[in-house]
mmCIF file of C-alpha atoms in Angstrom:
data_model
loop_
_atom_site.group_PDB
_atom_site.id
_atom_site.type_symbol
_atom_site.label_atom_id
_atom_site.label_comp_id
_atom_site.label_asym_id
_atom_site.label_seq_id
_atom_site.Cartn_x
_atom_site.Cartn_y
_atom_site.Cartn_z
ATOM 1 C CA UNK A 1 -53.160 -52.710 129.698
ATOM 2 C CA UNK A 2 -56.537 -54.190 128.868
ATOM 3 C CA UNK A 3 -57.028 -56.087 125.642
ATOM 4 C CA UNK A 4 -60.249 -55.583 123.670
ATOM 5 C CA UNK A 5 -62.825 -58.362 123.735
ATOM 6 C CA UNK A 6 -63.737 -59.768 120.340
ATOM 7 C CA UNK A 7 -66.976 -61.710 119.988
ATOM 8 C CA UNK A 8 -68.349 -64.042 117.354
ATOM 9 C CA UNK A 9 -71.693 -62.580 116.231
ATOM 10 C CA UNK A 10 -74.777 -64.442 117.516
ATOM 11 C CA UNK A 11 -72.644 -67.086 119.270
ATOM 12 C CA UNK A 12 -71.999 -67.652 122.958
ATOM 13 C CA UNK A 13 -68.701 -69.533 123.260
ATOM 14 C CA UNK A 14 -68.302 -71.474 126.492
ATOM 15 C CA UNK A 15 -65.879 -74.331 127.043
ATOM 16 C CA UNK A 16 -62.290 -75.441 126.753
ATOM 17 C CA UNK A 17 -60.415 -73.578 123.994
ATOM 18 C CA UNK A 18 -57.732 -74.941 121.677
ATOM 19 C CA UNK A 19 -55.954 -72.693 119.192
ATOM 20 C CA UNK A 20 -54.329 -74.233 116.110
ATOM 21 C CA UNK A 21 -53.077 -72.146 113.214
ATOM 22 C CA UNK A 22 -56.007 -69.844 112.312
ATOM 23 C CA UNK A 23 -58.705 -71.866 114.059
ATOM 24 C CA UNK A 24 -60.084 -71.718 117.568
ATOM 25 C CA UNK A 25 -61.816 -74.909 118.725
ATOM 26 C CA UNK A 26 -64.095 -74.650 121.767
ATOM 27 C CA UNK A 27 -65.499 -77.788 123.429
ATOM 28 C CA UNK A 28 -68.476 -77.255 125.761
ATOM 29 C CA UNK A 29 -68.475 -80.342 127.986
ATOM 30 C CA UNK A 30 -71.687 -79.455 129.831
ATOM 31 C CA UNK A 31 -73.995 -79.078 126.810
ATOM 32 C CA UNK A 32 -72.078 -81.336 124.369
ATOM 33 C CA UNK A 33 -71.331 -78.596 121.843
ATOM 34 C CA UNK A 34 -68.245 -77.907 119.715
ATOM 35 C CA UNK A 35 -67.490 -74.616 117.963
ATOM 36 C CA UNK A 36 -64.865 -73.933 115.293
ATOM 37 C CA UNK A 37 -63.974 -70.286 114.742
ATOM 38 C CA UNK A 38 -61.732 -68.713 112.091
ATOM 39 C CA UNK A 39 -59.485 -66.234 113.909
ATOM 40 C CA UNK A 40 -57.267 -65.286 110.970
ATOM 41 C CA UNK A 41 -58.522 -61.731 111.444
ATOM 42 C CA UNK A 42 -58.614 -61.317 115.249
ATOM 43 C CA UNK A 43 -60.776 -58.204 114.937
ATOM 44 C CA UNK A 44 -63.418 -60.152 113.012
ATOM 45 C CA UNK A 45 -63.682 -63.790 114.227
ATOM 46 C CA UNK A 46 -66.012 -65.913 112.100
ATOM 47 C CA UNK A 47 -67.883 -69.063 113.096
ATOM 48 C CA UNK A 48 -66.966 -71.840 110.644
ATOM 49 C CA UNK A 49 -68.941 -74.674 112.182
ATOM 50 C CA UNK A 50 -70.729 -75.761 115.328
ATOM 51 C CA UNK A 51 -72.302 -79.067 116.230
ATOM 52 C CA UNK A 52 -73.649 -81.070 119.141
ATOM 53 C CA UNK A 53 -72.274 -84.416 120.207
ATOM 54 C CA UNK A 54 -74.030 -87.199 122.130
ATOM 55 C CA UNK A 55 -71.195 -87.198 124.667
ATOM 56 C CA UNK A 56 -69.304 -84.691 126.752
ATOM 57 C CA UNK A 57 -66.478 -83.283 124.606
ATOM 58 C CA UNK A 58 -63.184 -82.527 126.301
ATOM 59 C CA UNK A 59 -60.258 -80.379 125.203
ATOM 60 C CA UNK A 60 -59.598 -80.931 121.496
ATOM 61 C CA UNK A 61 -56.149 -82.031 120.314
ATOM 62 C CA UNK A 62 -55.214 -80.837 116.828
ATOM 63 C CA UNK A 63 -52.942 -82.562 114.328
ATOM 64 C CA UNK A 64 -51.864 -81.818 110.775
ATOM 65 C CA UNK A 65 -54.663 -84.132 109.566
ATOM 66 C CA UNK A 66 -57.536 -82.845 111.667
ATOM 67 C CA UNK A 67 -58.480 -82.931 115.306
ATOM 68 C CA UNK A 68 -59.139 -85.507 117.993
ATOM 69 C CA UNK A 69 -62.320 -85.022 119.977
ATOM 70 C CA UNK A 70 -62.432 -86.868 123.315
ATOM 71 C CA UNK A 71 -66.140 -87.401 123.826
ATOM 72 C CA UNK A 72 -66.656 -89.058 127.212
ATOM 73 C CA UNK A 73 -68.379 -92.458 127.036
ATOM 74 C CA UNK A 74 -68.921 -91.958 123.286
ATOM 75 C CA UNK A 75 -65.197 -92.520 122.736
ATOM 76 C CA UNK A 76 -62.582 -90.662 120.719
ATOM 77 C CA UNK A 77 -63.438 -89.142 117.319
ATOM 78 C CA UNK A 78 -60.981 -88.127 114.601
ATOM 79 C CA UNK A 79 -62.409 -85.266 112.555
ATOM 80 C CA UNK A 80 -61.007 -84.059 109.226
ATOM 81 C CA UNK A 81 -59.119 -80.798 109.096
ATOM 82 C CA UNK A 82 -61.224 -77.712 108.422
ATOM 83 C CA UNK A 83 -59.995 -75.745 105.418
#
């Protein structure tokens, strides 16, 4: 069976996804963008935050304290957990 496609309004998500608890993190390595989406209600995903980085973000690793953002030559960033 086919699953329905759910979209975040006015946002084009492209990149490597990581799902942790109720948050979907998407790292776009090509354009240096990161998106954080609340997926608590799968029928109504909501963009929490998005930002650009000076590097090329790779797949995000989440922890209980926040998330690690590998960012190419810019190094590794530890970002606080989104509430």
